[in-house]
Structures are given as C-alpha cells and as structure tokens.
Amino acid sequence: MTTTSDRADWLAWRSGAGTPDAPTLGATDCAVIACAALDWPSFRDPADLYDAHWSPKPDRGRFDEKSAIMQIGLELEPYVLGLYLARDGRTRAGEARLQLAAHPWLRCSIDELHLDDIGLTAEIVDAKTTRYLQRGAYFAGGDLDGAPVWPPAYLTQLAVYGVVTEQVHGVSPLLTLAVL
C-alpha cells in the first residue's frame, strides 16, 4: 500500500514516461475505459482520464490531485487491510507494483499480494472504502438476490490485477475485495 511518505516515489513509478506520447495506464484507468465502453458508471469521467494522460496542457496534474473523499479513503485502506487479514491471523505481505514486460505501459499497484512459498497460489487483496456500494444502484435489474452490487469499476480493476499478476508470476490469483 502506498503511504503518504512514499507517495512521491509511487507517483514517479506510476507515471512512467508520463508524456502524452508515452502514457502509462493503471488498473484503475483500464476500469474507467472499460466502464465507459460498456456504458457502466465509474468513479471517474473518461474526459478527465484523457486530460490526465494525453492532454498537452502543462498543468494536467496526472495522479497527485486528491479530493477530500479520496484522501480519507487512502488513509483508511491500511485499517481495512488490517481488519481483513487479522480475521485469518495473517499479517501484511505488502504492496506489489507490477507491470508487463511486453507492455510496460500497463501497470498496477496492488494493495496486498500474498504468494505462497513455492509460487503456486496467490491472493490479491484490494482495499476499498466506499460510499458507492448500494443495492441496485448500478444496473437496471437492481441487486442480485438481495446481495449488494459492487461498482463495476472495482471488479474491472481487480480483473486487470489478475491478468497482470498471472503474466508476471505465472499463477492465477484469488481476487479479494476488502471493503469498509
């Protein structure tokens, strides 16, 4: 998990080349694109994503602009991870920053990546604090048998994490969303 103290290092890694000619895309960016293509709601407007990655404006502010809600979420994520892991007696393994060798522009920073000792199994845990988890709020059909409907962008982001982890580590991970 990226803490406030190493956010500058994370921003530099996440931005990569960081130019309009050579942008990087993270799992959250892929989620915005997929949701827009499928006409699903997302936490970010595709035009904002365009401005952040490809706009020629010098003040385009790529990843360092945080709303108050985002700041609270970032500060609560370690707590959410701690609660989730403590229920099984586990401790933090740590954040993983992955990118594909064949497509180095595709990057993801995973809140928690657990690999077993011999590399046969993996679990990705993504921590979320959300005000968006609502019954029936995302699709016209409402909820599924009374269960909450997860925001499509969260599930898409997890799917990208899974694909990148499988390519880098050679194992299909269990995808877990820890939500407060």
Tab-separated table of N, CA and C in Angstrom:
chain	number	residue	atom	x	y	z
A	1	MET	N	0.851	-1.163	0.000
A	1	MET	CA	0.000	0.000	0.000
A	1	MET	C	0.895	1.222	0.000
A	2	THR	N	0.568	2.166	-0.799
A	2	THR	CA	1.345	3.388	-0.886
A	2	THR	C	0.959	4.302	0.258
A	3	THR	N	1.916	4.599	1.099
A	3	THR	CA	1.658	5.505	2.208
A	3	THR	C	1.981	6.923	1.787
A	4	THR	N	1.566	7.865	2.621
A	4	THR	CA	1.826	9.268	2.311
A	4	THR	C	3.316	9.519	2.153
A	5	SER	N	4.134	8.844	2.965
A	5	SER	CA	5.577	9.091	2.942
A	5	SER	C	6.234	8.665	1.633
A	6	ASP	N	5.701	7.624	0.973
A	6	ASP	CA	6.335	7.201	-0.284
A	6	ASP	C	5.454	7.493	-1.499
A	7	ARG	N	4.506	8.401	-1.355
A	7	ARG	CA	3.609	8.729	-2.463
A	7	ARG	C	4.369	9.312	-3.652
A	8	ALA	N	5.381	10.152	-3.393
A	8	ALA	CA	6.158	10.740	-4.492
A	8	ALA	C	6.853	9.651	-5.304
A	9	ASP	N	7.388	8.640	-4.628
A	9	ASP	CA	8.036	7.521	-5.307
A	9	ASP	C	7.005	6.751	-6.135
A	10	TRP	N	5.825	6.506	-5.553
A	10	TRP	CA	4.760	5.811	-6.271
A	10	TRP	C	4.319	6.612	-7.489
A	11	LEU	N	4.147	7.928	-7.325
A	11	LEU	CA	3.729	8.763	-8.447
A	11	LEU	C	4.728	8.701	-9.595
A	12	ALA	N	6.020	8.728	-9.258
A	12	ALA	CA	7.057	8.647	-10.293
A	12	ALA	C	6.981	7.308	-11.019
A	13	TRP	N	6.816	6.213	-10.274
A	13	TRP	CA	6.706	4.894	-10.899
A	13	TRP	C	5.432	4.803	-11.729
A	14	ARG	N	4.329	5.241	-11.149
A	14	ARG	CA	3.028	5.135	-11.811
A	14	ARG	C	2.973	5.947	-13.097
A	15	SER	N	3.659	7.075	-13.105
A	15	SER	CA	3.644	7.941	-14.280
A	15	SER	C	4.533	7.416	-15.392
A	16	GLY	N	5.538	6.619	-15.061
A	16	GLY	CA	6.436	6.088	-16.081
A	16	GLY	C	7.038	7.211	-16.893
A	17	ALA	N	6.970	7.079	-18.207
A	17	ALA	CA	7.466	8.147	-19.072
A	17	ALA	C	6.638	9.408	-18.849
A	18	GLY	N	5.337	9.205	-18.631
A	18	GLY	CA	4.471	10.292	-18.248
A	18	GLY	C	4.296	11.414	-19.248
A	19	THR	N	4.500	11.148	-20.511
A	19	THR	CA	4.307	12.176	-21.525
A	19	THR	C	3.077	11.835	-22.342
A	20	PRO	N	2.486	12.820	-23.005
A	20	PRO	CA	1.321	12.499	-23.842
A	20	PRO	C	1.635	11.469	-24.919
A	21	ASP	N	2.903	11.380	-25.336
A	21	ASP	CA	3.276	10.413	-26.366
A	21	ASP	C	3.518	9.013	-25.807
A	22	ALA	N	3.809	8.916	-24.524
A	22	ALA	CA	4.111	7.619	-23.918
A	22	ALA	C	3.480	7.511	-22.531
A	23	PRO	N	2.144	7.545	-22.465
A	23	PRO	CA	1.500	7.460	-21.163
A	23	PRO	C	1.508	6.040	-20.621
A	24	THR	N	1.327	5.920	-19.329
A	24	THR	CA	1.110	4.617	-18.727
A	24	THR	C	-0.358	4.515	-18.360
A	25	LEU	N	-0.843	3.301	-18.262
A	25	LEU	CA	-2.205	3.060	-17.804
A	25	LEU	C	-2.146	2.113	-16.624
A	26	GLY	N	-2.893	2.443	-15.602
A	26	GLY	CA	-3.011	1.575	-14.453
A	26	GLY	C	-4.320	0.817	-14.494
A	27	ALA	N	-4.491	-0.083	-13.550
A	27	ALA	CA	-5.726	-0.868	-13.500
A	27	ALA	C	-6.940	0.028	-13.317
A	28	THR	N	-6.802	1.098	-12.542
A	28	THR	CA	-7.947	1.997	-12.361
A	28	THR	C	-8.285	2.709	-13.661
A	29	ASP	N	-7.264	3.056	-14.440
A	29	ASP	CA	-7.509	3.686	-15.745
A	29	ASP	C	-8.223	2.717	-16.680
A	30	CYS	N	-7.780	1.460	-16.677
A	30	CYS	CA	-8.425	0.442	-17.516
A	30	CYS	C	-9.883	0.271	-17.117
A	31	ALA	N	-10.163	0.366	-15.818
A	31	ALA	CA	-11.541	0.249	-15.343
A	31	ALA	C	-12.399	1.392	-15.873
A	32	VAL	N	-11.852	2.607	-15.878
A	32	VAL	CA	-12.604	3.755	-16.397
A	32	VAL	C	-12.918	3.553	-17.879
A	33	ILE	N	-11.930	3.101	-18.646
A	33	ILE	CA	-12.107	2.880	-20.081
A	33	ILE	C	-13.146	1.786	-20.332
A	34	ALA	N	-13.031	0.669	-19.621
A	34	ALA	CA	-13.974	-0.442	-19.812
A	34	ALA	C	-15.386	-0.029	-19.434
A	35	CYS	N	-15.535	0.672	-18.315
A	35	CYS	CA	-16.881	1.100	-17.898
A	35	CYS	C	-17.486	2.068	-18.912
A	36	ALA	N	-16.671	2.959	-19.454
A	36	ALA	CA	-17.177	3.898	-20.463
A	36	ALA	C	-17.610	3.139	-21.717
A	37	ALA	N	-16.808	2.155	-22.128
A	37	ALA	CA	-17.135	1.387	-23.330
A	37	ALA	C	-18.423	0.585	-23.159
A	38	LEU	N	-18.691	0.133	-21.941
A	38	LEU	CA	-19.874	-0.677	-21.679
A	38	LEU	C	-21.048	0.144	-21.156
A	39	ASP	N	-20.850	1.457	-21.092
A	39	ASP	CA	-21.871	2.377	-20.583
A	39	ASP	C	-22.247	2.046	-19.140
A	40	TRP	N	-21.236	1.681	-18.353
A	40	TRP	CA	-21.413	1.441	-16.925
A	40	TRP	C	-20.940	2.672	-16.174
A	41	PRO	N	-21.456	2.917	-14.985
A	41	PRO	CA	-20.987	4.059	-14.203
A	41	PRO	C	-19.571	3.817	-13.677
A	42	SER	N	-18.842	4.887	-13.478
A	42	SER	CA	-17.470	4.797	-12.986
A	42	SER	C	-17.211	5.944	-12.019
A	43	PHE	N	-16.125	5.820	-11.283
A	43	PHE	CA	-15.750	6.851	-10.324
A	43	PHE	C	-15.059	8.037	-10.994
A	44	ARG	N	-14.732	7.892	-12.269
A	44	ARG	CA	-14.021	8.953	-12.972
A	44	ARG	C	-14.578	9.093	-14.383
A	45	ASP	N	-14.649	10.314	-14.832
A	45	ASP	CA	-15.134	10.592	-16.171
A	45	ASP	C	-14.026	10.303	-17.186
A	46	PRO	N	-14.337	9.661	-18.316
A	46	PRO	CA	-13.309	9.388	-19.323
A	46	PRO	C	-12.606	10.654	-19.827
A	47	ALA	N	-13.299	11.783	-19.861
A	47	ALA	CA	-12.651	13.038	-20.285
A	47	ALA	C	-11.566	13.445	-19.300
A	48	ASP	N	-11.791	13.216	-18.010
A	48	ASP	CA	-10.757	13.502	-17.013
A	48	ASP	C	-9.548	12.587	-17.208
A	49	LEU	N	-9.828	11.336	-17.544
A	49	LEU	CA	-8.743	10.387	-17.804
A	49	LEU	C	-7.921	10.847	-19.002
A	50	TYR	N	-8.606	11.287	-20.039
A	50	TYR	CA	-7.914	11.815	-21.215
A	50	TYR	C	-7.035	13.005	-20.828
A	51	ASP	N	-7.589	13.940	-20.085
A	51	ASP	CA	-6.815	15.114	-19.666
A	51	ASP	C	-5.592	14.709	-18.854
A	52	ALA	N	-5.763	13.709	-17.985
A	52	ALA	CA	-4.651	13.287	-17.131
A	52	ALA	C	-3.532	12.618	-17.917
A	53	HIS	N	-3.879	11.937	-19.018
A	53	HIS	CA	-2.868	11.170	-19.749
A	53	HIS	C	-2.387	11.800	-21.053
A	54	TRP	N	-3.286	12.398	-21.788
A	54	TRP	CA	-2.924	12.805	-23.139
A	54	TRP	C	-3.035	14.293	-23.422
A	55	SER	N	-3.579	15.045	-22.493
A	55	SER	CA	-3.742	16.477	-22.722
A	55	SER	C	-2.382	17.151	-22.837
A	56	PRO	N	-2.216	18.033	-23.813
A	56	PRO	CA	-0.943	18.740	-23.948
A	56	PRO	C	-0.773	19.866	-22.928
A	57	LYS	N	-1.791	20.103	-22.098
A	57	LYS	CA	-1.697	21.171	-21.101
A	57	LYS	C	-0.585	20.852	-20.109
A	58	PRO	N	0.285	21.819	-19.806
A	58	PRO	CA	1.386	21.547	-18.882
A	58	PRO	C	0.910	21.330	-17.445
A	59	ASP	N	-0.253	21.817	-17.091
A	59	ASP	CA	-0.734	21.687	-15.717
A	59	ASP	C	-1.753	20.558	-15.572
A	60	ARG	N	-1.567	19.489	-16.322
A	60	ARG	CA	-2.591	18.446	-16.384
A	60	ARG	C	-2.689	17.621	-15.114
A	61	GLY	N	-1.748	17.740	-14.156
A	61	GLY	CA	-1.872	17.111	-12.852
A	61	GLY	C	-2.248	15.648	-12.879
A	62	ARG	N	-1.339	14.784	-13.237
A	62	ARG	CA	-1.666	13.388	-13.515
A	62	ARG	C	-2.312	12.632	-12.364
A	63	PHE	N	-1.582	12.313	-11.322
A	63	PHE	CA	-2.133	11.445	-10.290
A	63	PHE	C	-2.078	12.063	-8.902
A	64	ASP	N	-1.595	13.282	-8.798
A	64	ASP	CA	-1.375	13.840	-7.478
A	64	ASP	C	-2.546	14.656	-6.950
A	65	GLU	N	-3.587	14.842	-7.749
A	65	GLU	CA	-4.749	15.577	-7.278
A	65	GLU	C	-5.674	14.619	-6.542
A	66	LYS	N	-5.960	14.947	-5.264
A	66	LYS	CA	-6.814	14.090	-4.450
A	66	LYS	C	-7.963	14.919	-3.881
A	67	SER	N	-9.154	14.373	-3.966
A	67	SER	CA	-10.289	15.009	-3.315
A	67	SER	C	-10.235	14.662	-1.830
A	68	ALA	N	-11.041	15.339	-1.042
A	68	ALA	CA	-11.098	15.039	0.389
A	68	ALA	C	-11.549	13.600	0.621
A	69	ILE	N	-12.539	13.151	-0.158
A	69	ILE	CA	-13.031	11.771	-0.025
A	69	ILE	C	-11.921	10.779	-0.360
A	70	MET	N	-11.167	11.048	-1.414
A	70	MET	CA	-10.067	10.167	-1.801
A	70	MET	C	-9.002	10.124	-0.712
A	71	GLN	N	-8.681	11.261	-0.122
A	71	GLN	CA	-7.677	11.320	0.945
A	71	GLN	C	-8.112	10.467	2.138
A	72	ILE	N	-9.376	10.573	2.524
A	72	ILE	CA	-9.888	9.757	3.632
A	72	ILE	C	-9.777	8.279	3.288
A	73	GLY	N	-10.165	7.920	2.068
A	73	GLY	CA	-10.065	6.526	1.637
A	73	GLY	C	-8.637	6.005	1.682
A	74	LEU	N	-7.696	6.800	1.215
A	74	LEU	CA	-6.285	6.389	1.231
A	74	LEU	C	-5.787	6.167	2.655
A	75	GLU	N	-6.230	7.011	3.569
A	75	GLU	CA	-5.789	6.873	4.958
A	75	GLU	C	-6.454	5.693	5.658
A	76	LEU	N	-7.654	5.299	5.232
A	76	LEU	CA	-8.351	4.175	5.853
A	76	LEU	C	-7.983	2.814	5.264
A	77	GLU	N	-7.394	2.777	4.079
A	77	GLU	CA	-7.098	1.495	3.441
A	77	GLU	C	-6.202	0.584	4.275
A	78	PRO	N	-5.144	1.083	4.933
A	78	PRO	CA	-4.358	0.169	5.781
A	78	PRO	C	-5.197	-0.453	6.912
A	79	TYR	N	-6.121	0.311	7.455
A	79	TYR	CA	-7.015	-0.192	8.501
A	79	TYR	C	-7.906	-1.303	7.942
A	80	VAL	N	-8.479	-1.092	6.768
A	80	VAL	CA	-9.339	-2.090	6.125
A	80	VAL	C	-8.544	-3.375	5.870
A	81	LEU	N	-7.326	-3.236	5.348
A	81	LEU	CA	-6.484	-4.422	5.099
A	81	LEU	C	-6.172	-5.144	6.396
A	82	GLY	N	-5.842	-4.385	7.432
A	82	GLY	CA	-5.529	-4.993	8.722
A	82	GLY	C	-6.690	-5.806	9.270
A	83	LEU	N	-7.901	-5.263	9.190
A	83	LEU	CA	-9.090	-5.981	9.655
A	83	LEU	C	-9.309	-7.258	8.855
A	84	TYR	N	-9.170	-7.155	7.537
A	84	TYR	CA	-9.390	-8.321	6.682
A	84	TYR	C	-8.376	-9.422	6.985
A	85	LEU	N	-7.115	-9.074	7.057
A	85	LEU	CA	-6.067	-10.071	7.267
A	85	LEU	C	-6.095	-10.652	8.673
A	86	ALA	N	-6.465	-9.846	9.671
A	86	ALA	CA	-6.471	-10.301	11.065
A	86	ALA	C	-7.480	-11.420	11.297
A	87	ARG	N	-8.538	-11.448	10.523
A	87	ARG	CA	-9.555	-12.488	10.741
A	87	ARG	C	-9.009	-13.884	10.464
A	88	ASP	N	-7.928	-13.991	9.660
A	88	ASP	CA	-7.271	-15.274	9.396
A	88	ASP	C	-5.913	-15.369	10.079
A	89	GLY	N	-5.605	-14.405	10.940
A	89	GLY	CA	-4.324	-14.416	11.642
A	89	GLY	C	-3.132	-14.086	10.756
A	90	ARG	N	-3.386	-13.429	9.630
A	90	ARG	CA	-2.297	-13.092	8.714
A	90	ARG	C	-1.782	-11.684	8.988
A	91	THR	N	-0.580	-11.431	8.530
A	91	THR	CA	-0.005	-10.090	8.622
A	91	THR	C	0.220	-9.557	7.216
A	92	ARG	N	0.515	-8.300	7.147
A	92	ARG	CA	0.709	-7.651	5.851
A	92	ARG	C	1.907	-8.238	5.109
A	93	ALA	N	1.704	-8.584	3.858
A	93	ALA	CA	2.804	-9.006	2.986
A	93	ALA	C	3.358	-7.793	2.254
A	94	GLY	N	2.483	-6.855	1.977
A	94	GLY	CA	2.938	-5.616	1.355
A	94	GLY	C	2.387	-5.393	-0.033
A	95	GLU	N	2.551	-4.166	-0.442
A	95	GLU	CA	2.118	-3.722	-1.760
A	95	GLU	C	2.988	-4.360	-2.840
A	96	ALA	N	2.398	-4.552	-3.987
A	96	ALA	CA	3.151	-5.039	-5.146
A	96	ALA	C	2.947	-4.062	-6.297
A	97	ARG	N	4.023	-3.693	-6.928
A	97	ARG	CA	3.959	-2.859	-8.127
A	97	ARG	C	4.379	-3.733	-9.299
A	98	LEU	N	3.424	-3.971	-10.191
A	98	LEU	CA	3.674	-4.874	-11.308
A	98	LEU	C	3.446	-4.170	-12.630
A	99	GLN	N	4.216	-4.594	-13.629
A	99	GLN	CA	3.972	-4.144	-14.993
A	99	GLN	C	4.364	-5.271	-15.932
A	100	LEU	N	3.736	-5.288	-17.074
A	100	LEU	CA	4.014	-6.345	-18.041
A	100	LEU	C	5.285	-6.032	-18.823
A	101	ALA	N	6.123	-7.025	-19.020
A	101	ALA	CA	7.345	-6.824	-19.799
A	101	ALA	C	7.000	-6.500	-21.255
A	102	ALA	N	6.013	-7.200	-21.799
A	102	ALA	CA	5.644	-6.983	-23.199
A	102	ALA	C	4.907	-5.660	-23.407
A	103	HIS	N	4.264	-5.175	-22.366
A	103	HIS	CA	3.501	-3.922	-22.428
A	103	HIS	C	3.809	-3.101	-21.181
A	104	PRO	N	4.983	-2.500	-21.092
A	104	PRO	CA	5.373	-1.808	-19.860
A	104	PRO	C	4.515	-0.606	-19.508
A	105	TRP	N	3.682	-0.177	-20.415
A	105	TRP	CA	2.762	0.922	-20.128
A	105	TRP	C	1.620	0.486	-19.224
A	106	LEU	N	1.360	-0.840	-19.130
A	106	LEU	CA	0.287	-1.350	-18.277
A	106	LEU	C	0.862	-1.672	-16.901
A	107	ARG	N	0.443	-0.887	-15.915
A	107	ARG	CA	0.987	-1.011	-14.565
A	107	ARG	C	-0.141	-1.139	-13.555
A	108	CYS	N	0.146	-1.822	-12.483
A	108	CYS	CA	-0.824	-1.846	-11.389
A	108	CYS	C	-0.079	-1.896	-10.062
A	109	SER	N	-0.604	-1.161	-9.131
A	109	SER	CA	-0.077	-1.208	-7.770
A	109	SER	C	-1.156	-1.852	-6.910
A	110	ILE	N	-0.847	-3.034	-6.445
A	110	ILE	CA	-1.784	-3.875	-5.712
A	110	ILE	C	-1.588	-3.619	-4.227
A	111	ASP	N	-2.695	-3.393	-3.519
A	111	ASP	CA	-2.605	-3.091	-2.090
A	111	ASP	C	-1.920	-4.202	-1.311
A	112	GLU	N	-2.240	-5.444	-1.628
A	112	GLU	CA	-1.701	-6.580	-0.892
A	112	GLU	C	-1.603	-7.771	-1.828
A	113	LEU	N	-0.417	-8.369	-1.932
A	113	LEU	CA	-0.224	-9.556	-2.762
A	113	LEU	C	0.427	-10.631	-1.920
A	114	HIS	N	-0.298	-11.733	-1.729
A	114	HIS	CA	0.226	-12.879	-0.987
A	114	HIS	C	0.545	-13.984	-1.980
A	115	LEU	N	1.800	-14.408	-1.995
A	115	LEU	CA	2.222	-15.563	-2.789
A	115	LEU	C	2.633	-16.655	-1.813
A	116	ASP	N	2.286	-17.905	-2.104
A	116	ASP	CA	2.744	-18.963	-1.208
A	116	ASP	C	4.244	-19.182	-1.410
A	117	ASP	N	4.839	-19.998	-0.557
A	117	ASP	CA	6.291	-20.178	-0.568
A	117	ASP	C	6.833	-20.772	-1.859
A	118	ILE	N	6.021	-21.532	-2.575
A	118	ILE	CA	6.519	-22.147	-3.804
A	118	ILE	C	5.900	-21.540	-5.063
A	119	GLY	N	5.134	-20.472	-4.895
A	119	GLY	CA	4.620	-19.741	-6.046
A	119	GLY	C	3.489	-20.399	-6.804
A	120	LEU	N	2.747	-21.295	-6.143
A	120	LEU	CA	1.637	-21.961	-6.826
A	120	LEU	C	0.304	-21.246	-6.650
A	121	THR	N	0.166	-20.516	-5.570
A	121	THR	CA	-1.087	-19.796	-5.337
A	121	THR	C	-0.780	-18.342	-4.976
A	122	ALA	N	-1.747	-17.513	-5.257
A	122	ALA	CA	-1.605	-16.097	-4.934
A	122	ALA	C	-2.971	-15.545	-4.571
A	123	GLU	N	-2.961	-14.532	-3.735
A	123	GLU	CA	-4.184	-13.803	-3.435
A	123	GLU	C	-3.893	-12.316	-3.539
A	124	ILE	N	-4.739	-11.640	-4.273
A	124	ILE	CA	-4.689	-10.185	-4.367
A	124	ILE	C	-5.792	-9.653	-3.473
A	125	VAL	N	-5.440	-8.706	-2.615
A	125	VAL	CA	-6.440	-8.051	-1.786
A	125	VAL	C	-6.400	-6.567	-2.125
A	126	ASP	N	-7.534	-6.052	-2.543
A	126	ASP	CA	-7.650	-4.622	-2.828
A	126	ASP	C	-8.576	-4.023	-1.780
A	127	ALA	N	-8.085	-3.020	-1.080
A	127	ALA	CA	-8.865	-2.379	-0.021
A	127	ALA	C	-9.638	-1.200	-0.592
A	128	LYS	N	-10.892	-1.111	-0.222
A	128	LYS	CA	-11.731	-0.002	-0.663
A	128	LYS	C	-12.510	0.543	0.526
A	129	THR	N	-12.616	1.825	0.575
A	129	THR	CA	-13.586	2.476	1.438
A	129	THR	C	-14.507	3.181	0.476
A	130	THR	N	-15.770	2.878	0.553
A	130	THR	CA	-16.649	3.368	-0.499
A	130	THR	C	-17.966	3.884	0.035
A	131	ARG	N	-18.446	4.870	-0.625
A	131	ARG	CA	-19.809	5.335	-0.389
A	131	ARG	C	-20.703	4.888	-1.539
A	132	TYR	N	-20.139	4.139	-2.474
A	132	TYR	CA	-20.863	3.759	-3.683
A	132	TYR	C	-21.511	2.395	-3.626
A	133	LEU	N	-21.237	1.601	-2.605
A	133	LEU	CA	-21.839	0.273	-2.526
A	133	LEU	C	-23.297	0.432	-2.098
A	134	GLN	N	-24.175	0.227	-3.023
A	134	GLN	CA	-25.605	0.376	-2.760
A	134	GLN	C	-26.348	-0.751	-3.450
A	135	ARG	N	-27.438	-1.115	-2.889
A	135	ARG	CA	-28.248	-2.168	-3.502
A	135	ARG	C	-28.925	-1.622	-4.747
A	136	GLY	N	-28.698	-2.293	-5.863
A	136	GLY	CA	-29.398	-1.942	-7.085
A	136	GLY	C	-29.006	-0.619	-7.710
A	137	ALA	N	-27.896	-0.045	-7.310
A	137	ALA	CA	-27.535	1.292	-7.784
A	137	ALA	C	-26.826	1.277	-9.129
A	138	TYR	N	-26.390	0.136	-9.606
A	138	TYR	CA	-25.517	0.124	-10.777
A	138	TYR	C	-26.132	-0.421	-12.043
A	139	PHE	N	-27.052	-1.305	-11.928
A	139	PHE	CA	-27.640	-1.889	-13.119
A	139	PHE	C	-29.162	-1.820	-13.033
A	140	ALA	N	-29.793	-1.747	-14.161
A	140	ALA	CA	-31.255	-1.585	-14.212
A	140	ALA	C	-31.970	-2.722	-13.488
A	141	GLY	N	-31.378	-3.894	-13.452
A	141	GLY	CA	-32.009	-5.038	-12.804
A	141	GLY	C	-31.953	-4.996	-11.296
A	142	GLY	N	-31.307	-4.006	-10.727
A	142	GLY	CA	-31.206	-3.928	-9.269
A	142	GLY	C	-30.193	-4.911	-8.738
A	143	ASP	N	-30.408	-5.324	-7.495
A	143	ASP	CA	-29.425	-6.218	-6.888
A	143	ASP	C	-29.653	-7.658	-7.325
A	144	LEU	N	-28.703	-8.501	-6.976
A	144	LEU	CA	-28.759	-9.906	-7.361
A	144	LEU	C	-29.185	-10.715	-6.146
A	145	ASP	N	-30.426	-11.136	-6.110
A	145	ASP	CA	-30.944	-11.930	-4.995
A	145	ASP	C	-30.702	-11.272	-3.641
A	146	GLY	N	-30.849	-9.961	-3.581
A	146	GLY	CA	-30.682	-9.249	-2.321
A	146	GLY	C	-29.251	-8.935	-1.951
A	147	ALA	N	-28.290	-9.384	-2.745
A	147	ALA	CA	-26.880	-9.126	-2.427
A	147	ALA	C	-26.488	-7.740	-2.927
A	148	PRO	N	-25.539	-7.109	-2.245
A	148	PRO	CA	-25.073	-5.809	-2.746
A	148	PRO	C	-24.450	-5.962	-4.132
A	149	VAL	N	-24.547	-4.932	-4.922
A	149	VAL	CA	-23.949	-4.916	-6.251
A	149	VAL	C	-22.672	-4.080	-6.164
A	150	TRP	N	-21.564	-4.690	-6.489
A	150	TRP	CA	-20.287	-3.975	-6.427
A	150	TRP	C	-20.166	-3.031	-7.608
A	151	PRO	N	-19.549	-1.882	-7.404
A	151	PRO	CA	-19.326	-0.973	-8.530
A	151	PRO	C	-18.532	-1.678	-9.632
A	152	PRO	N	-18.984	-1.593	-10.872
A	152	PRO	CA	-18.298	-2.276	-11.968
A	152	PRO	C	-16.822	-1.900	-12.079
A	153	ALA	N	-16.478	-0.664	-11.779
A	153	ALA	CA	-15.080	-0.244	-11.884
A	153	ALA	C	-14.195	-1.021	-10.912
A	154	TYR	N	-14.705	-1.348	-9.722
A	154	TYR	CA	-13.914	-2.122	-8.761
A	154	TYR	C	-13.617	-3.508	-9.315
A	155	LEU	N	-14.640	-4.148	-9.877
A	155	LEU	CA	-14.464	-5.502	-10.397
A	155	LEU	C	-13.542	-5.515	-11.614
A	156	THR	N	-13.660	-4.494	-12.451
A	156	THR	CA	-12.782	-4.392	-13.625
A	156	THR	C	-11.342	-4.181	-13.193
A	157	GLN	N	-11.138	-3.345	-12.196
A	157	GLN	CA	-9.785	-3.110	-11.672
A	157	GLN	C	-9.190	-4.417	-11.144
A	158	LEU	N	-9.964	-5.180	-10.385
A	158	LEU	CA	-9.476	-6.465	-9.889
A	158	LEU	C	-9.132	-7.418	-11.027
A	159	ALA	N	-9.939	-7.423	-12.083
A	159	ALA	CA	-9.660	-8.293	-13.225
A	159	ALA	C	-8.318	-7.946	-13.870
A	160	VAL	N	-8.021	-6.660	-14.011
A	160	VAL	CA	-6.729	-6.244	-14.570
A	160	VAL	C	-5.604	-6.691	-13.647
A	161	TYR	N	-5.775	-6.529	-12.334
A	161	TYR	CA	-4.769	-7.016	-11.386
A	161	TYR	C	-4.502	-8.505	-11.616
A	162	GLY	N	-5.583	-9.271	-11.800
A	162	GLY	CA	-5.435	-10.710	-12.002
A	162	GLY	C	-4.663	-11.053	-13.258
A	163	VAL	N	-4.972	-10.389	-14.353
A	163	VAL	CA	-4.281	-10.641	-15.620
A	163	VAL	C	-2.796	-10.302	-15.504
A	164	VAL	N	-2.482	-9.157	-14.941
A	164	VAL	CA	-1.082	-8.747	-14.826
A	164	VAL	C	-0.329	-9.678	-13.877
A	165	THR	N	-0.937	-10.037	-12.753
A	165	THR	CA	-0.287	-10.945	-11.799
A	165	THR	C	-0.025	-12.299	-12.435
A	166	GLU	N	-0.998	-12.804	-13.202
A	166	GLU	CA	-0.809	-14.092	-13.864
A	166	GLU	C	0.344	-14.032	-14.863
A	167	GLN	N	0.451	-12.952	-15.604
A	167	GLN	CA	1.536	-12.815	-16.581
A	167	GLN	C	2.897	-12.678	-15.899
A	168	VAL	N	2.964	-11.941	-14.812
A	168	VAL	CA	4.244	-11.700	-14.128
A	168	VAL	C	4.673	-12.908	-13.302
A	169	HIS	N	3.732	-13.510	-12.557
A	169	HIS	CA	4.077	-14.589	-11.627
A	169	HIS	C	3.707	-15.983	-12.121
A	170	GLY	N	2.960	-16.081	-13.216
A	170	GLY	CA	2.604	-17.389	-13.756
A	170	GLY	C	1.563	-18.138	-12.943
A	171	VAL	N	0.788	-17.437	-12.154
A	171	VAL	CA	-0.241	-18.084	-11.349
A	171	VAL	C	-1.503	-17.225	-11.387
A	172	SER	N	-2.661	-17.890	-11.495
A	172	SER	CA	-3.936	-17.157	-11.464
A	172	SER	C	-4.295	-16.877	-10.012
A	173	PRO	N	-4.407	-15.627	-9.635
A	173	PRO	CA	-4.637	-15.316	-8.229
A	173	PRO	C	-6.116	-15.348	-7.836
A	174	LEU	N	-6.339	-15.567	-6.559
A	174	LEU	CA	-7.645	-15.344	-5.964
A	174	LEU	C	-7.797	-13.839	-5.816
A	175	LEU	N	-8.912	-13.281	-6.266
A	175	LEU	CA	-9.138	-11.838	-6.217
A	175	LEU	C	-10.088	-11.507	-5.080
A	176	THR	N	-9.646	-10.669	-4.152
A	176	THR	CA	-10.435	-10.341	-2.970
A	176	THR	C	-10.606	-8.840	-2.873
A	177	LEU	N	-11.824	-8.420	-2.601
A	177	LEU	CA	-12.126	-7.011	-2.390
A	177	LEU	C	-12.480	-6.848	-0.921
A	178	ALA	N	-11.650	-6.150	-0.165
A	178	ALA	CA	-11.903	-5.880	1.254
A	178	ALA	C	-12.483	-4.479	1.348
A	179	VAL	N	-13.739	-4.387	1.774
A	179	VAL	CA	-14.449	-3.117	1.740
A	179	VAL	C	-14.927	-2.717	3.123
A	180	LEU	N	-14.767	-1.445	3.429
A	180	LEU	CA	-15.296	-0.872	4.660
A	180	LEU	C	-16.402	0.081	4.283
